[in-house]
PDB file of N, CA and C in Angstrom:
ATOM      1  N   MET A  25      30.296 175.054 118.560  1.00 90.00           N
ATOM      2  CA  MET A  25      30.413 173.663 118.202  1.00 90.00           C
ATOM      3  C   MET A  25      29.419 172.856 119.025  1.00 90.00           C
ATOM      4  N   PRO A  26      28.284 172.462 118.442  1.00 94.00           N
ATOM      5  CA  PRO A  26      27.326 171.651 119.182  1.00 94.00           C
ATOM      6  C   PRO A  26      27.774 170.194 119.283  1.00 94.00           C
ATOM      7  N   ILE A  27      27.464 169.612 120.422  1.00 97.00           N
ATOM      8  CA  ILE A  27      27.648 168.179 120.637  1.00 97.00           C
ATOM      9  C   ILE A  27      26.276 167.636 121.006  1.00 97.00           C
ATOM     10  N   VAL A  28      25.773 166.717 120.212  1.00 98.00           N
ATOM     11  CA  VAL A  28      24.451 166.145 120.422  1.00 98.00           C
ATOM     12  C   VAL A  28      24.621 164.673 120.782  1.00 98.00           C
ATOM     13  N   THR A  29      24.008 164.265 121.889  1.00 98.00           N
ATOM     14  CA  THR A  29      24.057 162.866 122.302  1.00 98.00           C
ATOM     15  C   THR A  29      22.705 162.227 122.032  1.00 98.00           C
ATOM     16  N   VAL A  30      22.735 161.094 121.354  1.00 97.00           N
ATOM     17  CA  VAL A  30      21.529 160.329 121.048  1.00 97.00           C
ATOM     18  C   VAL A  30      21.649 158.993 121.748  1.00 97.00           C
ATOM     19  N   GLN A  31      20.677 158.661 122.581  1.00 95.00           N
ATOM     20  CA  GLN A  31      20.680 157.373 123.261  1.00 95.00           C
ATOM     21  C   GLN A  31      19.628 156.477 122.629  1.00 95.00           C
ATOM     22  N   VAL A  32      20.028 155.248 122.338  1.00 91.00           N
ATOM     23  CA  VAL A  32      19.119 154.253 121.775  1.00 91.00           C
ATOM     24  C   VAL A  32      19.297 152.954 122.539  1.00 91.00           C
ATOM     25  N   THR A  33      18.239 152.145 122.575  1.00 85.00           N
ATOM     26  CA  THR A  33      18.394 150.835 123.180  1.00 85.00           C
ATOM     27  C   THR A  33      19.224 149.968 122.246  1.00 85.00           C
ATOM     28  N   ARG A  34      20.031 149.145 122.836  1.00 79.00           N
ATOM     29  CA  ARG A  34      21.028 148.399 122.085  1.00 79.00           C
ATOM     30  C   ARG A  34      20.444 147.309 121.189  1.00 79.00           C
ATOM     31  N   GLU A  35      19.232 146.853 121.432  1.00 77.00           N
ATOM     32  CA  GLU A  35      18.759 145.676 120.704  1.00 77.00           C
ATOM     33  C   GLU A  35      18.468 145.922 119.242  1.00 77.00           C
ATOM     34  N   GLY A  36      18.482 147.140 118.807  1.00 66.00           N
ATOM     35  CA  GLY A  36      18.255 147.396 117.394  1.00 66.00           C
ATOM     36  C   GLY A  36      16.783 147.548 117.077  1.00 66.00           C
ATOM     37  N   THR A  37      16.458 147.411 115.817  1.00 66.00           N
ATOM     38  CA  THR A  37      15.116 147.750 115.374  1.00 66.00           C
ATOM     39  C   THR A  37      14.192 146.553 115.185  1.00 66.00           C
ATOM     40  N   THR A  38      14.717 145.348 115.274  1.00 70.00           N
ATOM     41  CA  THR A  38      13.867 144.158 115.172  1.00 70.00           C
ATOM     42  C   THR A  38      14.263 143.174 116.260  1.00 70.00           C
ATOM     43  N   PRO A  39      13.345 142.282 116.655  1.00 68.00           N
ATOM     44  CA  PRO A  39      13.613 141.380 117.780  1.00 68.00           C
ATOM     45  C   PRO A  39      14.831 140.473 117.616  1.00 68.00           C
ATOM     46  N   ASP A  40      15.207 140.146 116.385  1.00 74.00           N
ATOM     47  CA  ASP A  40      16.335 139.246 116.167  1.00 74.00           C
ATOM     48  C   ASP A  40      17.690 139.955 116.191  1.00 74.00           C
ATOM     49  N   ARG A  41      17.700 141.262 116.415  1.00 78.00           N
ATOM     50  CA  ARG A  41      18.938 142.041 116.372  1.00 78.00           C
ATOM     51  C   ARG A  41      19.449 142.333 117.770  1.00 78.00           C
ATOM     52  N   THR A  42      20.764 142.533 117.871  1.00 78.00           N
ATOM     53  CA  THR A  42      21.374 142.850 119.166  1.00 78.00           C
ATOM     54  C   THR A  42      22.083 144.195 119.164  1.00 78.00           C
ATOM     55  N   SER A  43      22.006 144.916 118.052  1.00 83.00           N
ATOM     56  CA  SER A  43      22.650 146.230 118.013  1.00 83.00           C
ATOM     57  C   SER A  43      22.084 147.052 116.865  1.00 83.00           C
ATOM     58  N   VAL A  44      22.390 148.324 116.938  1.00 89.00           N
ATOM     59  CA  VAL A  44      22.053 149.232 115.841  1.00 89.00           C
ATOM     60  C   VAL A  44      23.178 149.093 114.812  1.00 89.00           C
ATOM     61  N   THR A  45      22.833 149.033 113.540  1.00 90.00           N
ATOM     62  CA  THR A  45      23.859 148.821 112.516  1.00 90.00           C
ATOM     63  C   THR A  45      24.669 150.090 112.267  1.00 90.00           C
ATOM     64  N   ALA A  46      25.820 149.914 111.671  1.00 92.00           N
ATOM     65  CA  ALA A  46      26.664 151.056 111.299  1.00 92.00           C
ATOM     66  C   ALA A  46      25.922 151.967 110.323  1.00 92.00           C
ATOM     67  N   GLU A  47      25.145 151.384 109.416  1.00 94.00           N
ATOM     68  CA  GLU A  47      24.364 152.184 108.459  1.00 94.00           C
ATOM     69  C   GLU A  47      23.316 153.025 109.188  1.00 94.00           C
ATOM     70  N   GLU A  48      22.633 152.431 110.157  1.00 93.00           N
ATOM     71  CA  GLU A  48      21.635 153.180 110.928  1.00 93.00           C
ATOM     72  C   GLU A  48      22.293 154.311 111.709  1.00 93.00           C
ATOM     73  N   LYS A  49      23.450 154.036 112.295  1.00 95.00           N
ATOM     74  CA  LYS A  49      24.174 155.076 113.034  1.00 95.00           C
ATOM     75  C   LYS A  49      24.592 156.206 112.103  1.00 95.00           C
ATOM     76  N   ALA A  50      25.051 155.866 110.909  1.00 97.00           N
ATOM     77  CA  ALA A  50      25.444 156.893 109.942  1.00 97.00           C
ATOM     78  C   ALA A  50      24.247 157.761 109.562  1.00 97.00           C
ATOM     79  N   ARG A  51      23.088 157.147 109.419  1.00 97.00           N
ATOM     80  CA  ARG A  51      21.875 157.907 109.082  1.00 97.00           C
ATOM     81  C   ARG A  51      21.454 158.813 110.241  1.00 97.00           C
ATOM     82  N   ILE A  52      21.594 158.322 111.477  1.00 97.00           N
ATOM     83  CA  ILE A  52      21.288 159.157 112.642  1.00 97.00           C
ATOM     84  C   ILE A  52      22.215 160.363 112.670  1.00 97.00           C
ATOM     85  N   ILE A  53      23.499 160.125 112.483  1.00 98.00           N
ATOM     86  CA  ILE A  53      24.486 161.216 112.500  1.00 98.00           C
ATOM     87  C   ILE A  53      24.172 162.238 111.409  1.00 98.00           C
ATOM     88  N   ALA A  54      23.886 161.755 110.210  1.00 98.00           N
ATOM     89  CA  ALA A  54      23.568 162.671 109.101  1.00 98.00           C
ATOM     90  C   ALA A  54      22.300 163.463 109.389  1.00 98.00           C
ATOM     91  N   GLY A  55      21.274 162.780 109.902  1.00 98.00           N
ATOM     92  CA  GLY A  55      20.006 163.444 110.157  1.00 98.00           C
ATOM     93  C   GLY A  55      20.089 164.483 111.266  1.00 98.00           C
ATOM     94  N   VAL A  56      20.748 164.120 112.364  1.00 98.00           N
ATOM     95  CA  VAL A  56      20.890 165.060 113.479  1.00 98.00           C
ATOM     96  C   VAL A  56      21.734 166.262 113.051  1.00 98.00           C
ATOM     97  N   SER A  57      22.792 166.001 112.321  1.00 98.00           N
ATOM     98  CA  SER A  57      23.638 167.099 111.838  1.00 98.00           C
ATOM     99  C   SER A  57      22.849 168.035 110.935  1.00 98.00           C
ATOM    100  N   GLN A  58      22.008 167.466 110.080  1.00 98.00           N
ATOM    101  CA  GLN A  58      21.194 168.283 109.186  1.00 98.00           C
ATOM    102  C   GLN A  58      20.196 169.130 109.969  1.00 98.00           C
ATOM    103  N   VAL A  59      19.607 168.560 111.021  1.00 98.00           N
ATOM    104  CA  VAL A  59      18.677 169.327 111.864  1.00 98.00           C
ATOM    105  C   VAL A  59      19.399 170.512 112.501  1.00 98.00           C
ATOM    106  N   MET A  60      20.609 170.302 112.984  1.00 98.00           N
ATOM    107  CA  MET A  60      21.367 171.392 113.603  1.00 98.00           C
ATOM    108  C   MET A  60      21.671 172.486 112.583  1.00 98.00           C
ATOM    109  N   LEU A  61      21.934 172.082 111.348  1.00 98.00           N
ATOM    110  CA  LEU A  61      22.158 173.072 110.280  1.00 98.00           C
ATOM    111  C   LEU A  61      20.859 173.826 109.973  1.00 98.00           C
ATOM    112  N   ASP A  62      19.769 173.085 109.819  1.00 98.00           N
ATOM    113  CA  ASP A  62      18.495 173.701 109.447  1.00 98.00           C
ATOM    114  C   ASP A  62      17.933 174.609 110.536  1.00 98.00           C
ATOM    115  N   VAL A  63      18.057 174.195 111.782  1.00 97.00           N
ATOM    116  CA  VAL A  63      17.427 174.938 112.880  1.00 97.00           C
ATOM    117  C   VAL A  63      18.333 176.016 113.450  1.00 97.00           C
ATOM    118  N   LEU A  64      19.604 175.676 113.667  1.00 97.00           N
ATOM    119  CA  LEU A  64      20.516 176.607 114.330  1.00 97.00           C
ATOM    120  C   LEU A  64      21.604 177.158 113.415  1.00 97.00           C
ATOM    121  N   ASN A  65      21.563 176.776 112.130  1.00 97.00           N
ATOM    122  CA  ASN A  65      22.561 177.225 111.171  1.00 97.00           C
ATOM    123  C   ASN A  65      23.985 176.824 111.577  1.00 97.00           C
ATOM    124  N   LYS A  66      24.111 175.658 112.194  1.00 97.00           N
ATOM    125  CA  LYS A  66      25.432 175.135 112.586  1.00 97.00           C
ATOM    126  C   LYS A  66      25.982 174.300 111.442  1.00 97.00           C
ATOM    127  N   PRO A  67      27.162 174.625 110.957  1.00 96.00           N
ATOM    128  CA  PRO A  67      27.733 173.875 109.839  1.00 96.00           C
ATOM    129  C   PRO A  67      27.894 172.396 110.174  1.00 96.00           C
ATOM    130  N   LEU A  68      27.697 171.560 109.176  1.00 96.00           N
ATOM    131  CA  LEU A  68      27.827 170.117 109.381  1.00 96.00           C
ATOM    132  C   LEU A  68      29.168 169.744 109.994  1.00 96.00           C
ATOM    133  N   GLU A  69      30.230 170.407 109.532  1.00 96.00           N
ATOM    134  CA  GLU A  69      31.574 170.047 109.997  1.00 96.00           C
ATOM    135  C   GLU A  69      31.864 170.504 111.428  1.00 96.00           C
ATOM    136  N   SER A  70      30.951 171.265 112.028  1.00 96.00           N
ATOM    137  CA  SER A  70      31.200 171.683 113.412  1.00 96.00           C
ATOM    138  C   SER A  70      30.281 170.968 114.404  1.00 96.00           C
ATOM    139  N   THR A  71      29.447 170.067 113.911  1.00 97.00           N
ATOM    140  CA  THR A  71      28.512 169.355 114.786  1.00 97.00           C
ATOM    141  C   THR A  71      29.024 167.947 115.062  1.00 97.00           C
ATOM    142  N   TYR A  72      29.127 167.644 116.344  1.00 98.00           N
ATOM    143  CA  TYR A  72      29.503 166.296 116.774  1.00 98.00           C
ATOM    144  C   TYR A  72      28.255 165.577 117.254  1.00 98.00           C
ATOM    145  N   VAL A  73      28.099 164.327 116.823  1.00 98.00           N
ATOM    146  CA  VAL A  73      26.971 163.509 117.261  1.00 98.00           C
ATOM    147  C   VAL A  73      27.542 162.266 117.933  1.00 98.00           C
ATOM    148  N   VAL A  74      27.093 162.037 119.156  1.00 98.00           N
ATOM    149  CA  VAL A  74      27.530 160.875 119.928  1.00 98.00           C
ATOM    150  C   VAL A  74      26.334 159.942 120.072  1.00 98.00           C
ATOM    151  N   ILE A  75      26.495 158.703 119.689  1.00 96.00           N
ATOM    152  CA  ILE A  75      25.429 157.716 119.830  1.00 96.00           C
ATOM    153  C   ILE A  75      25.809 156.774 120.961  1.00 96.00           C
ATOM    154  N   GLU A  76      24.941 156.711 121.957  1.00 94.00           N
ATOM    155  CA  GLU A  76      25.143 155.809 123.087  1.00 94.00           C
ATOM    156  C   GLU A  76      24.116 154.693 122.998  1.00 94.00           C
ATOM    157  N   GLU A  77      24.607 153.463 122.950  1.00 91.00           N
ATOM    158  CA  GLU A  77      23.713 152.312 122.959  1.00 91.00           C
ATOM    159  C   GLU A  77      23.563 151.849 124.401  1.00 91.00           C
ATOM    160  N   VAL A  78      22.323 151.781 124.849  1.00 90.00           N
ATOM    161  CA  VAL A  78      22.026 151.426 126.222  1.00 90.00           C
ATOM    162  C   VAL A  78      21.400 150.032 126.237  1.00 90.00           C
ATOM    163  N   ASP A  79      21.896 149.161 127.113  1.00 86.00           N
ATOM    164  CA  ASP A  79      21.284 147.846 127.251  1.00 86.00           C
ATOM    165  C   ASP A  79      19.815 148.016 127.624  1.00 86.00           C
ATOM    166  N   LEU A  80      18.962 147.194 127.053  1.00 84.00           N
ATOM    167  CA  LEU A  80      17.535 147.296 127.298  1.00 84.00           C
ATOM    168  C   LEU A  80      17.212 147.217 128.794  1.00 84.00           C
ATOM    169  N   ASP A  81      17.977 146.417 129.546  1.00 87.00           N
ATOM    170  CA  ASP A  81      17.759 146.290 130.994  1.00 87.00           C
ATOM    171  C   ASP A  81      18.023 147.593 131.739  1.00 87.00           C
ATOM    172  N   ASN A  82      18.747 148.517 131.127  1.00 92.00           N
ATOM    173  CA  ASN A  82      19.091 149.786 131.766  1.00 92.00           C
ATOM    174  C   ASN A  82      18.214 150.937 131.296  1.00 92.00           C
ATOM    175  N   TRP A  83      17.060 150.624 130.760  1.00 88.00           N
ATOM    176  CA  TRP A  83      16.189 151.630 130.170  1.00 88.00           C
ATOM    177  C   TRP A  83      14.784 151.399 130.700  1.00 88.00           C
ATOM    178  N   GLY A  84      14.118 152.429 131.133  1.00 90.00           N
ATOM    179  CA  GLY A  84      12.758 152.283 131.633  1.00 90.00           C
ATOM    180  C   GLY A  84      11.865 153.382 131.120  1.00 90.00           C
ATOM    181  N   TRP A  85      10.557 153.113 131.192  1.00 83.00           N
ATOM    182  CA  TRP A  85       9.592 154.063 130.673  1.00 83.00           C
ATOM    183  C   TRP A  85       8.256 153.795 131.358  1.00 83.00           C
ATOM    184  N   GLY A  86       7.569 154.832 131.717  1.00 85.00           N
ATOM    185  CA  GLY A  86       6.256 154.664 132.330  1.00 85.00           C
ATOM    186  C   GLY A  86       6.314 153.948 133.667  1.00 85.00           C
ATOM    187  N   GLY A  87       7.422 154.060 134.377  1.00 92.00           N
ATOM    188  CA  GLY A  87       7.572 153.416 135.671  1.00 92.00           C
ATOM    189  C   GLY A  87       7.920 151.941 135.593  1.00 92.00           C
ATOM    190  N   LEU A  88       8.216 151.455 134.399  1.00 92.00           N
ATOM    191  CA  LEU A  88       8.520 150.036 134.199  1.00 92.00           C
ATOM    192  C   LEU A  88       9.811 149.871 133.412  1.00 92.00           C
ATOM    193  N   PRO A  89      10.494 148.724 133.580  1.00 91.00           N
ATOM    194  CA  PRO A  89      11.589 148.424 132.656  1.00 91.00           C
ATOM    195  C   PRO A  89      11.020 148.389 131.224  1.00 91.00           C
ATOM    196  N   THR A  90      11.786 148.811 130.277  1.00 85.00           N
ATOM    197  CA  THR A  90      11.290 148.957 128.907  1.00 85.00           C
ATOM    198  C   THR A  90      10.691 147.669 128.346  1.00 85.00           C
ATOM    199  N   ALA A  91      11.310 146.535 128.591  1.00 83.00           N
ATOM    200  CA  ALA A  91      10.774 145.270 128.063  1.00 83.00           C
ATOM    201  C   ALA A  91       9.361 145.028 128.598  1.00 83.00           C
ATOM    202  N   GLU A  92       9.133 145.299 129.882  1.00 90.00           N
ATOM    203  CA  GLU A  92       7.793 145.131 130.459  1.00 90.00           C
ATOM    204  C   GLU A  92       6.815 146.145 129.878  1.00 90.00           C
ATOM    205  N   TYR A  93       7.261 147.384 129.732  1.00 88.00           N
ATOM    206  CA  TYR A  93       6.401 148.427 129.174  1.00 88.00           C
ATOM    207  C   TYR A  93       5.987 148.060 127.748  1.00 88.00           C
ATOM    208  N   ARG A  94       6.935 147.614 126.957  1.00 82.00           N
ATOM    209  CA  ARG A  94       6.621 147.247 125.573  1.00 82.00           C
ATOM    210  C   ARG A  94       5.625 146.096 125.522  1.00 82.00           C
ATOM    211  N   LYS A  95       5.792 145.114 126.415  1.00 87.00           N
ATOM    212  CA  LYS A  95       4.863 143.986 126.461  1.00 87.00           C
ATOM    213  C   LYS A  95       3.465 144.474 126.845  1.00 87.00           C
ATOM    214  N   LEU A  96       3.375 145.314 127.858  1.00 88.00           N
ATOM    215  CA  LEU A  96       2.094 145.864 128.282  1.00 88.00           C
ATOM    216  C   LEU A  96       1.448 146.658 127.150  1.00 88.00           C
ATOM    217  N   PHE A  97       2.236 147.479 126.474  1.00 83.00           N
ATOM    218  CA  PHE A  97       1.734 148.279 125.359  1.00 83.00           C
ATOM    219  C   PHE A  97       1.232 147.378 124.230  1.00 83.00           C
ATOM    220  N   ALA A  98       1.984 146.318 123.916  1.00 85.00           N
ATOM    221  CA  ALA A  98       1.591 145.389 122.855  1.00 85.00           C
ATOM    222  C   ALA A  98       0.298 144.672 123.237  1.00 85.00           C
ATOM    223  N   ASP A  99       0.182 144.262 124.499  1.00 86.00           N
ATOM    224  CA  ASP A  99      -1.043 143.588 124.957  1.00 86.00           C
ATOM    225  C   ASP A  99      -2.243 144.530 124.850  1.00 86.00           C
ATOM    226  N   CYS A 100      -2.062 145.801 125.217  1.00 87.00           N
ATOM    227  CA  CYS A 100      -3.148 146.788 125.108  1.00 87.00           C
ATOM    228  C   CYS A 100      -3.538 147.000 123.652  1.00 87.00           C
ATOM    229  N   ALA A 101      -2.552 147.067 122.782  1.00 80.00           N
ATOM    230  CA  ALA A 101      -2.827 147.266 121.354  1.00 80.00           C
ATOM    231  C   ALA A 101      -3.599 146.078 120.787  1.00 80.00           C
ATOM    232  N   LYS A 102      -3.258 144.869 121.205  1.00 78.00           N
ATOM    233  CA  LYS A 102      -3.992 143.683 120.743  1.00 78.00           C
ATOM    234  C   LYS A 102      -5.441 143.749 121.204  1.00 78.00           C
ATOM    235  N   GLY A 103      -5.649 144.197 122.440  1.00 74.00           N
ATOM    236  CA  GLY A 103      -7.007 144.336 122.956  1.00 74.00           C
ATOM    237  C   GLY A 103      -7.810 145.348 122.160  1.00 74.00           C
ATOM    238  N   ARG A 104      -7.190 146.471 121.799  1.00 68.00           N
ATOM    239  CA  ARG A 104      -7.869 147.481 120.979  1.00 68.00           C
ATOM    240  C   ARG A 104      -8.202 146.922 119.601  1.00 68.00           C
ATOM    241  N   ASP A 105      -7.281 146.129 119.038  1.00 64.00           N
ATOM    242  CA  ASP A 105      -7.528 145.546 117.720  1.00 64.00           C
ATOM    243  C   ASP A 105      -8.738 144.613 117.767  1.00 64.00           C
ATOM    244  N   ARG A 106      -8.847 143.835 118.853  1.00 65.00           N
ATOM    245  CA  ARG A 106      -9.981 142.902 118.976  1.00 65.00           C
ATOM    246  C   ARG A 106     -11.289 143.679 119.081  1.00 65.00           C
ATOM    247  N   ILE A 107     -11.281 144.782 119.813  1.00 66.00           N
ATOM    248  CA  ILE A 107     -12.495 145.583 119.987  1.00 66.00           C
ATOM    249  C   ILE A 107     -12.903 146.232 118.666  1.00 66.00           C
ATOM    250  N   ALA A 108     -11.918 146.692 117.888  1.00 62.00           N
ATOM    251  CA  ALA A 108     -12.196 147.368 116.627  1.00 62.00           C
ATOM    252  C   ALA A 108     -12.804 146.436 115.591  1.00 62.00           C
ATOM    253  N   LYS A 109     -12.518 145.159 115.702  1.00 59.00           N
ATOM    254  CA  LYS A 109     -13.036 144.194 114.721  1.00 59.00           C
ATOM    255  C   LYS A 109     -14.432 143.831 115.117  1.00 59.00           C
TER     256      LYS A 109
END
């Protein structure tokens, strides 16, 4: 019986959102369960998927809090766009 934990930042997929929707969570559960079936031949009914929503302030990447990292990444991408034009 596999138990798979998926962690996502709580703010959702767009800036105006504060959570992942129930529909998105259902799709994550279905997709992860299907991967376990396809890769490890684990039946859907024996796979548990746990989704943990983490506050953005409690998430970091590249040595920075995620909000700062995303801002830095966005600023770099804008600079690349200007150079490409």
